[in-house]
PDB file of C-alpha atoms in Angstrom:
ATOM      1  CA  MET B  24      20.324 -68.265 -10.770  1.00  0.00           C
ATOM      2  CA  SER B  25      17.708 -70.797 -11.710  1.00  0.00           C
ATOM      3  CA  ARG B  26      15.324 -70.412  -8.689  1.00  0.00           C
ATOM      4  CA  ALA B  27      12.894 -67.389  -8.410  1.00  0.00           C
ATOM      5  CA  PHE B  28      13.929 -65.076  -5.847  1.00  0.00           C
ATOM      6  CA  GLU B  29      12.001 -62.629  -3.299  1.00  0.00           C
ATOM      7  CA  PRO B  30      13.506 -60.120  -1.123  1.00  0.00           C
ATOM      8  CA  PRO B  31      14.355 -61.082   2.395  1.00  0.00           C
ATOM      9  CA  ALA B  32      11.579 -60.411   5.098  1.00  0.00           C
ATOM     10  CA  GLY B  33      11.795 -56.661   6.192  1.00  0.00           C
ATOM     11  CA  ARG B  34      14.081 -55.710   3.086  1.00  0.00           C
ATOM     12  CA  ARG B  35      13.559 -52.181   1.973  1.00  0.00           C
ATOM     13  CA  VAL B  36      11.966 -52.612  -1.771  1.00  0.00           C
ATOM     14  CA  PHE B  37      11.614 -49.926  -4.412  1.00  0.00           C
ATOM     15  CA  THR B  38       8.972 -50.567  -7.176  1.00  0.00           C
ATOM     16  CA  ARG B  39       8.133 -48.990 -10.520  1.00  0.00           C
ATOM     17  CA  ASP B  40       5.691 -49.961 -13.170  1.00  0.00           C
ATOM     18  CA  PHE B  41       6.612 -50.193 -16.756  1.00  0.00           C
ATOM     19  CA  THR B  42       4.488 -50.188 -19.844  1.00  0.00           C
ATOM     20  CA  PRO B  43       6.094 -51.312 -23.036  1.00  0.00           C
ATOM     21  CA  LEU B  44       6.164 -48.876 -25.847  1.00  0.00           C
ATOM     22  CA  ASP B  45       5.740 -50.256 -29.637  1.00  0.00           C
ATOM     23  CA  THR B  46       9.423 -49.965 -30.282  1.00  0.00           C
ATOM     24  CA  ASP B  47      10.049 -52.600 -27.194  1.00  0.00           C
ATOM     25  CA  ILE B  48       8.319 -55.211 -28.991  1.00  0.00           C
ATOM     26  CA  ASP B  49      10.332 -57.611 -30.999  1.00  0.00           C
ATOM     27  CA  ALA B  50       9.719 -59.775 -34.019  1.00  0.00           C
ATOM     28  CA  ASN B  51       8.335 -62.676 -31.885  1.00  0.00           C
ATOM     29  CA  GLY B  52       5.446 -60.457 -30.637  1.00  0.00           C
ATOM     30  CA  HIS B  53       6.640 -59.768 -26.956  1.00  0.00           C
ATOM     31  CA  VAL B  54       8.853 -57.472 -25.110  1.00  0.00           C
ATOM     32  CA  ASN B  55      12.544 -57.856 -26.249  1.00  0.00           C
ATOM     33  CA  ASN B  56      14.901 -59.456 -23.901  1.00  0.00           C
ATOM     34  CA  VAL B  57      17.060 -56.305 -23.936  1.00  0.00           C
ATOM     35  CA  VAL B  58      14.434 -54.100 -22.711  1.00  0.00           C
ATOM     36  CA  TYR B  59      14.382 -55.999 -19.285  1.00  0.00           C
ATOM     37  CA  LEU B  60      17.936 -55.393 -18.714  1.00  0.00           C
ATOM     38  CA  ALA B  61      17.119 -51.462 -19.666  1.00  0.00           C
ATOM     39  CA  TRP B  62      14.210 -51.680 -17.139  1.00  0.00           C
ATOM     40  CA  ALA B  63      16.385 -52.991 -14.431  1.00  0.00           C
ATOM     41  CA  GLN B  64      18.865 -50.342 -14.863  1.00  0.00           C
ATOM     42  CA  THR B  65      16.013 -47.663 -14.650  1.00  0.00           C
ATOM     43  CA  LEU B  66      14.839 -49.317 -11.401  1.00  0.00           C
ATOM     44  CA  ALA B  67      18.375 -49.443 -10.140  1.00  0.00           C
ATOM     45  CA  ILE B  68      18.989 -45.501 -11.019  1.00  0.00           C
ATOM     46  CA  ALA B  69      15.561 -44.487  -9.756  1.00  0.00           C
ATOM     47  CA  HIS B  70      16.110 -46.513  -6.369  1.00  0.00           C
ATOM     48  CA  TRP B  71      19.894 -44.503  -5.877  1.00  0.00           C
ATOM     49  CA  ASP B  72      18.188 -41.207  -6.721  1.00  0.00           C
ATOM     50  CA  SER B  73      15.456 -41.535  -4.118  1.00  0.00           C
ATOM     51  CA  THR B  74      17.887 -42.642  -1.594  1.00  0.00           C
ATOM     52  CA  ALA B  75      20.956 -40.695  -1.823  1.00  0.00           C
ATOM     53  CA  THR B  76      21.400 -37.084  -0.709  1.00  0.00           C
ATOM     54  CA  ALA B  77      22.733 -34.391  -3.102  1.00  0.00           C
ATOM     55  CA  GLU B  78      26.123 -34.539  -1.576  1.00  0.00           C
ATOM     56  CA  GLU B  79      26.243 -38.437  -2.396  1.00  0.00           C
ATOM     57  CA  SER B  80      25.050 -38.253  -5.788  1.00  0.00           C
ATOM     58  CA  ALA B  81      27.589 -35.360  -6.479  1.00  0.00           C
ATOM     59  CA  ALA B  82      30.383 -37.051  -5.116  1.00  0.00           C
ATOM     60  CA  TRP B  83      29.580 -40.813  -6.107  1.00  0.00           C
ATOM     61  CA  ALA B  84      28.581 -42.836  -9.263  1.00  0.00           C
ATOM     62  CA  TRP B  85      27.871 -46.232  -9.769  1.00  0.00           C
ATOM     63  CA  ILE B  86      28.778 -48.638 -12.556  1.00  0.00           C
ATOM     64  CA  ALA B  87      27.429 -51.890 -13.589  1.00  0.00           C
ATOM     65  CA  LEU B  88      30.222 -54.785 -13.654  1.00  0.00           C
ATOM     66  CA  ARG B  89      27.820 -57.717 -14.073  1.00  0.00           C
ATOM     67  CA  HIS B  90      24.357 -58.714 -15.005  1.00  0.00           C
ATOM     68  CA  GLU B  91      22.758 -62.213 -14.898  1.00  0.00           C
ATOM     69  CA  VAL B  92      19.523 -62.416 -16.489  1.00  0.00           C
ATOM     70  CA  ASP B  93      16.830 -65.084 -16.383  1.00  0.00           C
ATOM     71  CA  TYR B  94      13.923 -64.820 -18.916  1.00  0.00           C
ATOM     72  CA  ARG B  95      10.876 -66.792 -17.704  1.00  0.00           C
ATOM     73  CA  ARG B  96       7.460 -65.109 -19.240  1.00  0.00           C
ATOM     74  CA  ALA B  97       7.167 -63.107 -22.560  1.00  0.00           C
ATOM     75  CA  LEU B  98       5.439 -59.803 -21.610  1.00  0.00           C
ATOM     76  CA  LEU B  99       3.018 -59.110 -24.459  1.00  0.00           C
ATOM     77  CA  PRO B 100       2.034 -55.807 -25.806  1.00  0.00           C
ATOM     78  CA  GLY B 101      -0.575 -53.897 -23.855  1.00  0.00           C
ATOM     79  CA  GLU B 102       0.483 -55.605 -20.714  1.00  0.00           C
ATOM     80  CA  THR B 103       1.935 -53.653 -17.611  1.00  0.00           C
ATOM     81  CA  ALA B 104       5.004 -54.878 -15.909  1.00  0.00           C
ATOM     82  CA  HIS B 105       5.417 -54.404 -12.199  1.00  0.00           C
ATOM     83  CA  GLY B 106       9.509 -54.088 -11.318  1.00  0.00           C
ATOM     84  CA  ARG B 107      10.956 -54.734  -7.653  1.00  0.00           C
ATOM     85  CA  THR B 108      14.442 -53.943  -6.796  1.00  0.00           C
ATOM     86  CA  TRP B 109      16.415 -54.388  -3.643  1.00  0.00           C
ATOM     87  CA  VAL B 110      19.986 -54.862  -2.635  1.00  0.00           C
ATOM     88  CA  SER B 111      22.274 -57.198  -0.766  1.00  0.00           C
ATOM     89  CA  ASP B 112      22.473 -56.804   3.175  1.00  0.00           C
ATOM     90  CA  LYS B 113      26.298 -56.033   2.840  1.00  0.00           C
ATOM     91  CA  ALA B 114      28.632 -54.942   0.541  1.00  0.00           C
ATOM     92  CA  GLU B 115      31.859 -56.235  -0.515  1.00  0.00           C
ATOM     93  CA  GLY B 116      34.244 -53.354  -0.741  1.00  0.00           C
ATOM     94  CA  PRO B 117      33.267 -50.913  -3.610  1.00  0.00           C
ATOM     95  CA  ARG B 118      30.816 -53.903  -4.706  1.00  0.00           C
ATOM     96  CA  PHE B 119      27.260 -54.266  -4.090  1.00  0.00           C
ATOM     97  CA  ASP B 120      24.743 -56.937  -5.488  1.00  0.00           C
ATOM     98  CA  ARG B 121      21.491 -55.753  -6.499  1.00  0.00           C
ATOM     99  CA  PHE B 122      18.294 -57.914  -7.307  1.00  0.00           C
ATOM    100  CA  VAL B 123      15.533 -56.943  -9.706  1.00  0.00           C
ATOM    101  CA  ARG B 124      12.458 -58.783 -10.425  1.00  0.00           C
ATOM    102  CA  ILE B 125      10.012 -57.813 -13.170  1.00  0.00           C
ATOM    103  CA  ASP B 126       6.345 -59.373 -13.031  1.00  0.00           C
ATOM    104  CA  GLY B 127       3.592 -59.296 -15.383  1.00  0.00           C
ATOM    105  CA  PRO B 128      -0.040 -58.200 -14.465  1.00  0.00           C
ATOM    106  CA  ASP B 129      -1.001 -61.752 -13.754  1.00  0.00           C
ATOM    107  CA  GLY B 130       2.106 -61.863 -10.762  1.00  0.00           C
ATOM    108  CA  ALA B 131       4.207 -64.188 -12.840  1.00  0.00           C
ATOM    109  CA  MET B 132       7.681 -63.622 -13.266  1.00  0.00           C
ATOM    110  CA  CYS B 133       8.753 -62.228 -16.378  1.00  0.00           C
ATOM    111  CA  ALA B 134      12.327 -61.670 -15.865  1.00  0.00           C
ATOM    112  CA  GLN B 135      14.790 -61.611 -12.542  1.00  0.00           C
ATOM    113  CA  VAL B 136      18.301 -60.076 -12.777  1.00  0.00           C
ATOM    114  CA  ARG B 137      21.010 -59.925 -10.287  1.00  0.00           C
ATOM    115  CA  THR B 138      23.733 -57.151 -10.994  1.00  0.00           C
ATOM    116  CA  VAL B 139      27.048 -56.414  -9.207  1.00  0.00           C
ATOM    117  CA  TRP B 140      27.421 -52.613  -9.327  1.00  0.00           C
ATOM    118  CA  CYS B 141      30.654 -50.590  -8.026  1.00  0.00           C
ATOM    119  CA  LEU B 142      30.561 -47.385  -6.318  1.00  0.00           C
ATOM    120  CA  ILE B 143      32.881 -44.992  -7.967  1.00  0.00           C
ATOM    121  CA  ASP B 144      34.439 -41.719  -6.528  1.00  0.00           C
ATOM    122  CA  ARG B 145      33.361 -39.099  -8.872  1.00  0.00           C
ATOM    123  CA  ALA B 146      36.476 -36.826  -8.126  1.00  0.00           C
ATOM    124  CA  THR B 147      39.093 -39.542  -8.727  1.00  0.00           C
ATOM    125  CA  GLY B 148      37.257 -42.086 -10.792  1.00  0.00           C
ATOM    126  CA  ARG B 149      38.471 -45.080  -8.589  1.00  0.00           C
ATOM    127  CA  PRO B 150      36.274 -47.495  -6.839  1.00  0.00           C
ATOM    128  CA  ARG B 151      35.165 -46.415  -3.178  1.00  0.00           C
ATOM    129  CA  ARG B 152      34.202 -48.747  -0.559  1.00  0.00           C
ATOM    130  CA  VAL B 153      30.311 -48.766   0.285  1.00  0.00           C
ATOM    131  CA  PRO B 154      29.923 -46.914   3.545  1.00  0.00           C
ATOM    132  CA  ALA B 155      28.119 -48.883   6.220  1.00  0.00           C
ATOM    133  CA  GLU B 156      25.438 -46.324   6.758  1.00  0.00           C
ATOM    134  CA  LEU B 157      24.658 -46.542   2.983  1.00  0.00           C
ATOM    135  CA  VAL B 158      24.157 -49.924   3.109  1.00  0.00           C
ATOM    136  CA  ALA B 159      22.001 -49.667   6.316  1.00  0.00           C
ATOM    137  CA  ARG B 160      20.016 -47.157   4.342  1.00  0.00           C
ATOM    138  CA  PHE B 161      19.030 -49.344   1.571  1.00  0.00           C
ATOM    139  CA  GLY B 162      18.030 -52.163   4.159  1.00  0.00           C
TER     140      GLY B 162
END
């Protein structure tokens, strides 16, 4: 994941801003790397919550299978980050790729994350194929 990525043209993007807390700053004086991953998860959950129906939320859950993170620019105390997330245009069975980019107030990328999520049937605890209509709704 060495190249910076952007959402494809026309892709729906969910956004949220983050202002680091004092506890997010590490011994090096910038936002700790694990905080970016927490923000990526917060973005993913908020995106799902904004898209899913009450019935879908009751029936399905998502679990993260993999995270790939590139760190590029330190976010400093007092700076507000702008997070964006979007999903792949296709699912692979129960797996769905999600992309997150977190930029500093200057627009420079601080971190980007590619995660692989798996849709779980809450009743059985087993993976469930991502329905095509759900993929389309995220598109």
